[in-house]
Amino acid sequence: MVRRGKGRTMGTCISQGFLVFLFSWVFLLGCSGKELMPQGTAEDVKEPVLLEDVAATHAFIKAAEVVVIGFFQDSELPEASEFLTMVQNVQDVMFGLCTSSNVLVHYNVTVSTVSLFRAVDNKRQDLEIRDSKEIDATKLGRFVRMHELRWVTEYNPLTAIGLFNSTVQTHLLLVTDKTSPNHTERMHKYREAAHLFQGKILFILVDSQAKGNDRVMSYFHLKKSQLPAVALYHTPDEEQDVLPLGEVSLEAVKDFCNRFLQRKQAEESLKREDKIFKQEL
């Protein structure tokens, strides 16, 4: 059964304000470096890829879902040292380091900058460092965690910020129990669907067992007995569709998304026609 509806007012909806409220800035500001970035071991030293020309940098950016590049005029700068420390502590992201003036010019870098590139919405997120005293490895790690959207992004306090920073305005949430024996297969099918809607829909995983996610389920009027389920949310008008699933399948997810997008496209077309009609009066 599919349920459709408009979102609630700003105070209670799963809008940008809702997500920020849900996970609160207190959490973000209070997290220590250890909480954000598991420490590496001496035997597991991680080094960024040295990028010396534009072609190599372009290929590096295209090589993974998420890559982060530290652009510095000089690798001996204090902020470059903090970047290298951060690289050691974030083990699941590809990092590059570039000091080539030609590459910096190509990517419009004029000050020390840490840039995150993500494939899911072809977006680049920059953190410009104008004062090295104001930045450290922990803050750099938080920046990465906030913006590292993937084909399927798990909903948590940090990624909530990045999700609503994206230009993609339609979000699909898979609400499911990560401890289920079927979780791996569900995620395989869900991720496969995500590729089909690149740039149109952000695919999100909501673990029904995670603390606080009961509020997300409550917003979409979902009970645990209805899971797994998918919920589509359109951020500009807060419209939503909800579809409980017997099981996740590529066809079910694809059809659900296509119906939603087609309806929104038709609505936008009617709005444009109405606007043109009023202008002609």
mmCIF file of C-alpha atoms in Angstrom:
data_model
loop_
_atom_site.group_PDB
_atom_site.id
_atom_site.type_symbol
_atom_site.label_atom_id
_atom_site.label_comp_id
_atom_site.label_asym_id
_atom_site.label_seq_id
_atom_site.Cartn_x
_atom_site.Cartn_y
_atom_site.Cartn_z
ATOM 1 C CA MET A 1 0.000 0.000 0.000
ATOM 2 C CA VAL A 2 1.324 3.411 -0.977
ATOM 3 C CA ARG A 3 0.566 6.435 1.194
ATOM 4 C CA ARG A 4 1.007 9.945 -0.146
ATOM 5 C CA GLY A 5 0.928 13.215 1.642
ATOM 6 C CA LYS A 6 2.399 16.604 2.245
ATOM 7 C CA GLY A 7 4.924 17.136 4.997
ATOM 8 C CA ARG A 8 4.052 18.842 8.247
ATOM 9 C CA THR A 9 5.008 22.317 9.341
ATOM 10 C CA MET A 10 8.668 23.251 9.734
ATOM 11 C CA GLY A 11 8.587 22.494 13.454
ATOM 12 C CA THR A 12 7.727 18.807 12.973
ATOM 13 C CA CYS A 13 8.575 17.893 9.371
ATOM 14 C CA ILE A 14 11.546 15.913 8.112
ATOM 15 C CA SER A 15 12.828 19.052 6.438
ATOM 16 C CA GLN A 16 16.269 20.567 6.799
ATOM 17 C CA GLY A 17 15.239 22.007 10.141
ATOM 18 C CA PHE A 18 13.877 18.646 11.255
ATOM 19 C CA LEU A 19 17.096 16.810 10.506
ATOM 20 C CA VAL A 20 19.288 19.367 12.173
ATOM 21 C CA PHE A 21 17.003 19.332 15.209
ATOM 22 C CA LEU A 22 16.850 15.553 15.198
ATOM 23 C CA PHE A 23 20.564 15.127 15.532
ATOM 24 C CA SER A 24 21.343 18.509 17.135
ATOM 25 C CA TRP A 25 24.405 20.670 16.847
ATOM 26 C CA VAL A 26 25.316 19.705 20.385
ATOM 27 C CA PHE A 27 26.231 16.272 19.094
ATOM 28 C CA LEU A 28 28.344 17.681 16.260
ATOM 29 C CA LEU A 29 30.214 20.152 18.419
ATOM 30 C CA GLY A 30 30.649 17.724 21.268
ATOM 31 C CA CYS A 31 32.119 14.827 19.310
ATOM 32 C CA SER A 32 35.766 14.165 20.001
ATOM 33 C CA GLY A 33 38.260 13.176 17.342
ATOM 34 C CA LYS A 34 38.194 9.573 18.576
ATOM 35 C CA GLU A 35 34.448 9.379 18.060
ATOM 36 C CA LEU A 36 34.605 10.809 14.568
ATOM 37 C CA MET A 37 37.755 9.154 13.332
ATOM 38 C CA PRO A 38 38.982 5.749 14.502
ATOM 39 C CA GLN A 39 42.695 5.883 15.078
ATOM 40 C CA GLY A 40 44.952 3.922 12.775
ATOM 41 C CA THR A 41 47.784 1.723 13.953
ATOM 42 C CA ALA A 42 51.488 2.056 13.336
ATOM 43 C CA GLU A 43 51.295 -0.971 11.037
ATOM 44 C CA ASP A 44 48.472 0.578 9.029
ATOM 45 C CA VAL A 45 49.964 3.873 7.864
ATOM 46 C CA LYS A 46 47.881 5.476 5.154
ATOM 47 C CA GLU A 47 49.322 7.983 2.702
ATOM 48 C CA PRO A 48 47.395 10.181 0.243
ATOM 49 C CA VAL A 49 48.013 9.738 -3.477
ATOM 50 C CA LEU A 50 50.360 12.426 -4.788
ATOM 51 C CA LEU A 51 48.659 14.170 -7.717
ATOM 52 C CA GLU A 52 51.067 16.000 -10.010
ATOM 53 C CA ASP A 53 49.029 16.912 -13.094
ATOM 54 C CA VAL A 54 45.469 17.641 -14.191
ATOM 55 C CA ALA A 55 44.956 14.316 -15.976
ATOM 56 C CA ALA A 56 45.989 12.290 -12.931
ATOM 57 C CA THR A 57 43.789 14.408 -10.679
ATOM 58 C CA HIS A 58 40.779 14.009 -12.959
ATOM 59 C CA ALA A 59 41.268 10.226 -13.103
ATOM 60 C CA PHE A 60 41.620 10.086 -9.322
ATOM 61 C CA ILE A 61 38.338 11.957 -8.815
ATOM 62 C CA LYS A 62 36.521 9.548 -11.127
ATOM 63 C CA ALA A 63 37.950 6.440 -9.460
ATOM 64 C CA ALA A 64 35.625 6.218 -6.443
ATOM 65 C CA GLU A 65 32.260 7.256 -5.021
ATOM 66 C CA VAL A 66 33.936 9.768 -2.725
ATOM 67 C CA VAL A 67 37.446 11.221 -2.901
ATOM 68 C CA VAL A 68 39.068 14.012 -0.914
ATOM 69 C CA ILE A 69 41.991 16.103 -2.160
ATOM 70 C CA GLY A 70 44.136 18.452 -0.142
ATOM 71 C CA PHE A 71 45.204 21.341 -2.394
ATOM 72 C CA PHE A 72 48.164 23.201 -0.875
ATOM 73 C CA GLN A 73 50.777 25.565 -2.289
ATOM 74 C CA ASP A 74 53.343 23.875 -0.054
ATOM 75 C CA SER A 75 53.215 20.461 1.614
ATOM 76 C CA GLU A 76 55.088 21.903 4.617
ATOM 77 C CA LEU A 77 52.242 24.220 5.601
ATOM 78 C CA PRO A 78 50.652 23.569 9.037
ATOM 79 C CA GLU A 79 47.269 22.824 7.465
ATOM 80 C CA ALA A 80 48.901 20.246 5.176
ATOM 81 C CA SER A 81 50.304 18.519 8.256
ATOM 82 C CA GLU A 82 46.839 18.451 9.841
ATOM 83 C CA PHE A 83 45.452 17.035 6.589
ATOM 84 C CA LEU A 84 47.983 14.193 6.670
ATOM 85 C CA THR A 85 47.033 13.421 10.268
ATOM 86 C CA MET A 86 43.373 13.323 9.313
ATOM 87 C CA VAL A 87 44.129 10.940 6.440
ATOM 88 C CA GLN A 88 45.519 8.441 8.951
ATOM 89 C CA ASN A 89 42.297 8.520 10.933
ATOM 90 C CA VAL A 90 39.692 8.209 8.166
ATOM 91 C CA GLN A 91 40.272 4.758 6.788
ATOM 92 C CA ASP A 92 37.427 4.332 4.286
ATOM 93 C CA VAL A 93 37.918 7.334 1.988
ATOM 94 C CA MET A 94 40.397 7.837 -0.873
ATOM 95 C CA PHE A 95 42.677 10.835 -0.318
ATOM 96 C CA GLY A 96 44.891 12.774 -2.678
ATOM 97 C CA LEU A 97 47.458 15.518 -2.103
ATOM 98 C CA CYS A 98 48.340 18.161 -4.667
ATOM 99 C CA THR A 99 50.826 21.033 -4.631
ATOM 100 C CA SER A 100 51.090 21.508 -8.399
ATOM 101 C CA SER A 101 50.412 25.119 -9.366
ATOM 102 C CA ASN A 102 48.923 24.024 -12.703
ATOM 103 C CA VAL A 103 46.427 21.741 -11.002
ATOM 104 C CA LEU A 104 45.539 24.366 -8.397
ATOM 105 C CA VAL A 105 44.801 26.869 -11.147
ATOM 106 C CA HIS A 106 42.720 24.298 -13.069
ATOM 107 C CA TYR A 107 40.543 23.662 -10.005
ATOM 108 C CA ASN A 108 40.338 27.364 -9.107
ATOM 109 C CA VAL A 109 42.214 26.943 -5.847
ATOM 110 C CA THR A 110 43.668 30.202 -4.514
ATOM 111 C CA VAL A 111 44.132 29.296 -0.838
ATOM 112 C CA SER A 112 44.786 26.023 0.971
ATOM 113 C CA THR A 113 41.660 23.971 0.317
ATOM 114 C CA VAL A 114 40.374 20.520 1.186
ATOM 115 C CA SER A 115 37.946 19.463 -1.546
ATOM 116 C CA LEU A 116 35.531 16.548 -1.415
ATOM 117 C CA PHE A 117 34.240 15.158 -4.708
ATOM 118 C CA ARG A 118 31.262 12.772 -4.744
ATOM 119 C CA ALA A 119 29.830 10.792 -7.653
ATOM 120 C CA VAL A 120 26.268 10.488 -6.366
ATOM 121 C CA ASP A 121 25.372 14.069 -7.328
ATOM 122 C CA ASN A 122 28.567 15.163 -9.123
ATOM 123 C CA LYS A 123 29.166 17.747 -6.441
ATOM 124 C CA ARG A 124 32.356 19.291 -5.128
ATOM 125 C CA GLN A 125 32.444 20.571 -1.565
ATOM 126 C CA ASP A 126 35.296 22.918 -0.592
ATOM 127 C CA LEU A 127 36.722 23.787 2.790
ATOM 128 C CA GLU A 128 38.969 26.810 2.320
ATOM 129 C CA ILE A 129 41.610 27.299 5.009
ATOM 130 C CA ARG A 130 42.491 30.956 5.434
ATOM 131 C CA ASP A 131 43.839 30.649 8.964
ATOM 132 C CA SER A 132 45.791 27.497 9.835
ATOM 133 C CA LYS A 133 45.262 28.185 13.547
ATOM 134 C CA GLU A 134 41.530 27.646 13.075
ATOM 135 C CA ILE A 135 41.814 24.157 11.614
ATOM 136 C CA ASP A 136 42.959 20.772 12.876
ATOM 137 C CA ALA A 137 42.663 17.096 11.938
ATOM 138 C CA THR A 138 39.447 16.644 13.921
ATOM 139 C CA LYS A 139 37.682 19.511 12.165
ATOM 140 C CA LEU A 140 38.881 18.245 8.794
ATOM 141 C CA GLY A 141 37.573 14.781 9.637
ATOM 142 C CA ARG A 142 34.197 16.218 10.609
ATOM 143 C CA PHE A 143 34.034 18.068 7.289
ATOM 144 C CA VAL A 144 34.649 14.816 5.403
ATOM 145 C CA ARG A 145 32.071 12.856 7.408
ATOM 146 C CA MET A 146 29.429 15.539 6.937
ATOM 147 C CA HIS A 147 29.711 15.579 3.145
ATOM 148 C CA GLU A 148 30.736 12.063 2.062
ATOM 149 C CA LEU A 149 27.463 11.066 0.380
ATOM 150 C CA ARG A 150 27.616 7.707 -1.408
ATOM 151 C CA TRP A 151 25.375 5.672 -3.687
ATOM 152 C CA VAL A 152 23.622 4.658 -0.483
ATOM 153 C CA THR A 153 24.254 6.935 2.489
ATOM 154 C CA GLU A 154 23.437 5.767 5.993
ATOM 155 C CA TYR A 155 21.376 8.317 7.891
ATOM 156 C CA ASN A 156 23.254 9.599 10.945
ATOM 157 C CA PRO A 157 24.038 12.892 12.707
ATOM 158 C CA LEU A 158 26.803 13.893 10.305
ATOM 159 C CA THR A 159 25.431 12.737 6.957
ATOM 160 C CA ALA A 160 22.097 14.460 7.683
ATOM 161 C CA ILE A 161 23.840 17.787 7.074
ATOM 162 C CA GLY A 162 25.405 16.678 3.793
ATOM 163 C CA LEU A 163 22.129 15.227 2.516
ATOM 164 C CA PHE A 164 20.398 18.560 2.707
ATOM 165 C CA ASN A 165 23.425 20.312 1.235
ATOM 166 C CA SER A 166 22.900 18.371 -1.971
ATOM 167 C CA THR A 167 21.230 19.901 -4.993
ATOM 168 C CA VAL A 168 19.253 16.648 -5.403
ATOM 169 C CA GLN A 169 15.873 17.441 -3.880
ATOM 170 C CA THR A 170 14.252 13.992 -3.835
ATOM 171 C CA HIS A 171 15.368 11.498 -1.199
ATOM 172 C CA LEU A 172 14.525 7.796 -0.966
ATOM 173 C CA LEU A 173 14.812 6.230 2.476
ATOM 174 C CA LEU A 174 15.063 2.476 2.927
ATOM 175 C CA VAL A 175 13.936 1.766 6.477
ATOM 176 C CA THR A 176 15.161 -1.653 7.505
ATOM 177 C CA ASP A 177 16.831 -3.666 10.235
ATOM 178 C CA LYS A 178 20.582 -3.896 9.588
ATOM 179 C CA THR A 179 20.802 -7.020 11.759
ATOM 180 C CA SER A 180 18.445 -8.925 9.451
ATOM 181 C CA PRO A 181 20.012 -11.942 7.702
ATOM 182 C CA ASN A 182 18.648 -10.488 4.445
ATOM 183 C CA HIS A 183 20.356 -7.123 4.900
ATOM 184 C CA THR A 184 23.296 -7.750 2.572
ATOM 185 C CA GLU A 185 21.066 -8.858 -0.295
ATOM 186 C CA ARG A 186 18.680 -5.937 0.296
ATOM 187 C CA MET A 187 21.531 -3.471 0.137
ATOM 188 C CA HIS A 188 22.882 -5.025 -3.056
ATOM 189 C CA LYS A 189 19.534 -4.469 -4.805
ATOM 190 C CA TYR A 190 19.054 -1.031 -3.289
ATOM 191 C CA ARG A 191 22.510 0.119 -4.362
ATOM 192 C CA GLU A 192 21.873 -1.229 -7.857
ATOM 193 C CA ALA A 193 18.758 0.944 -8.064
ATOM 194 C CA ALA A 194 20.693 3.972 -6.799
ATOM 195 C CA HIS A 195 22.888 3.940 -9.901
ATOM 196 C CA LEU A 196 19.796 4.244 -12.110
ATOM 197 C CA PHE A 197 18.715 7.482 -10.455
ATOM 198 C CA GLN A 198 22.043 9.291 -10.136
ATOM 199 C CA GLY A 199 21.467 13.027 -9.962
ATOM 200 C CA LYS A 200 17.699 12.566 -9.506
ATOM 201 C CA ILE A 201 17.287 10.823 -6.154
ATOM 202 C CA LEU A 202 19.537 10.407 -3.129
ATOM 203 C CA PHE A 203 19.330 6.888 -1.703
ATOM 204 C CA ILE A 204 19.451 6.703 2.089
ATOM 205 C CA LEU A 205 19.560 3.820 4.554
ATOM 206 C CA VAL A 206 17.720 4.203 7.862
ATOM 207 C CA ASP A 207 18.520 1.493 10.393
ATOM 208 C CA SER A 208 15.292 0.819 12.282
ATOM 209 C CA GLN A 209 17.288 -0.388 15.305
ATOM 210 C CA ALA A 210 19.475 2.721 15.629
ATOM 211 C CA LYS A 211 18.776 5.090 18.484
ATOM 212 C CA GLY A 212 16.630 8.039 17.409
ATOM 213 C CA ASN A 213 15.486 6.551 14.104
ATOM 214 C CA ASP A 214 12.107 5.690 15.604
ATOM 215 C CA ARG A 215 11.321 9.379 15.056
ATOM 216 C CA VAL A 216 11.929 8.992 11.337
ATOM 217 C CA MET A 217 9.623 5.967 11.278
ATOM 218 C CA SER A 218 7.007 7.898 13.229
ATOM 219 C CA TYR A 219 7.115 10.773 10.747
ATOM 220 C CA PHE A 220 6.330 8.389 7.889
ATOM 221 C CA HIS A 221 3.737 6.527 10.026
ATOM 222 C CA LEU A 222 5.704 3.297 9.731
ATOM 223 C CA LYS A 223 5.586 0.432 12.203
ATOM 224 C CA LYS A 224 8.307 -2.181 12.549
ATOM 225 C CA SER A 225 5.831 -4.811 11.384
ATOM 226 C CA GLN A 226 5.728 -3.004 8.003
ATOM 227 C CA LEU A 227 9.468 -3.132 7.415
ATOM 228 C CA PRO A 228 11.373 -3.168 5.188
ATOM 229 C CA ALA A 229 9.793 -0.114 3.586
ATOM 230 C CA VAL A 230 10.833 2.712 1.307
ATOM 231 C CA ALA A 231 9.788 6.334 1.691
ATOM 232 C CA LEU A 232 10.231 9.055 -0.907
ATOM 233 C CA TYR A 233 10.543 12.641 0.263
ATOM 234 C CA HIS A 234 10.610 15.775 -1.913
ATOM 235 C CA THR A 235 12.331 18.563 0.012
ATOM 236 C CA PRO A 236 10.885 21.710 -1.696
ATOM 237 C CA ASP A 237 7.225 20.921 -0.908
ATOM 238 C CA GLU A 238 7.763 18.179 1.723
ATOM 239 C CA GLU A 239 5.614 15.709 -0.203
ATOM 240 C CA GLN A 240 6.102 12.052 0.597
ATOM 241 C CA ASP A 241 5.183 8.570 -0.602
ATOM 242 C CA VAL A 242 5.568 5.469 1.546
ATOM 243 C CA LEU A 243 5.658 1.879 0.339
ATOM 244 C CA PRO A 244 5.990 -1.065 2.760
ATOM 245 C CA LEU A 245 7.735 -3.937 0.984
ATOM 246 C CA GLY A 246 7.525 -7.660 1.417
ATOM 247 C CA GLU A 247 11.132 -7.616 0.284
ATOM 248 C CA VAL A 248 13.423 -5.183 -1.518
ATOM 249 C CA SER A 249 13.653 -5.752 -5.264
ATOM 250 C CA LEU A 250 15.170 -3.694 -8.048
ATOM 251 C CA GLU A 251 11.899 -3.570 -9.984
ATOM 252 C CA ALA A 252 9.796 -2.499 -6.990
ATOM 253 C CA VAL A 253 12.187 0.312 -6.080
ATOM 254 C CA LYS A 254 12.595 1.430 -9.692
ATOM 255 C CA ASP A 255 8.824 1.523 -10.352
ATOM 256 C CA PHE A 256 8.159 3.379 -7.097
ATOM 257 C CA CYS A 257 10.761 6.028 -7.924
ATOM 258 C CA ASN A 258 9.653 6.434 -11.525
ATOM 259 C CA ARG A 259 6.007 6.943 -10.545
ATOM 260 C CA PHE A 260 6.982 9.589 -8.020
ATOM 261 C CA LEU A 261 9.284 11.451 -10.418
ATOM 262 C CA GLN A 262 6.716 11.353 -13.210
ATOM 263 C CA ARG A 263 4.064 12.796 -10.924
ATOM 264 C CA LYS A 264 6.367 15.585 -9.727
ATOM 265 C CA GLN A 265 7.339 16.343 -13.318
ATOM 266 C CA ALA A 266 3.674 16.605 -14.294
ATOM 267 C CA GLU A 267 3.009 18.923 -11.352
ATOM 268 C CA GLU A 268 5.906 21.169 -12.322
ATOM 269 C CA SER A 269 4.689 21.266 -15.919
ATOM 270 C CA LEU A 270 1.218 22.367 -14.783
ATOM 271 C CA LYS A 271 2.759 25.077 -12.583
ATOM 272 C CA ARG A 272 4.778 26.429 -15.528
ATOM 273 C CA GLU A 273 1.733 26.442 -17.786
ATOM 274 C CA ASP A 274 -0.321 28.201 -15.112
ATOM 275 C CA LYS A 275 2.405 30.820 -14.656
ATOM 276 C CA ILE A 276 2.592 31.476 -18.403
ATOM 277 C CA PHE A 277 -1.210 31.711 -18.584
ATOM 278 C CA LYS A 278 -1.312 34.308 -15.780
ATOM 279 C CA GLN A 279 1.432 36.334 -17.420
ATOM 280 C CA GLU A 280 -0.516 36.448 -20.677
ATOM 281 C CA LEU A 281 -3.664 37.749 -18.992
#
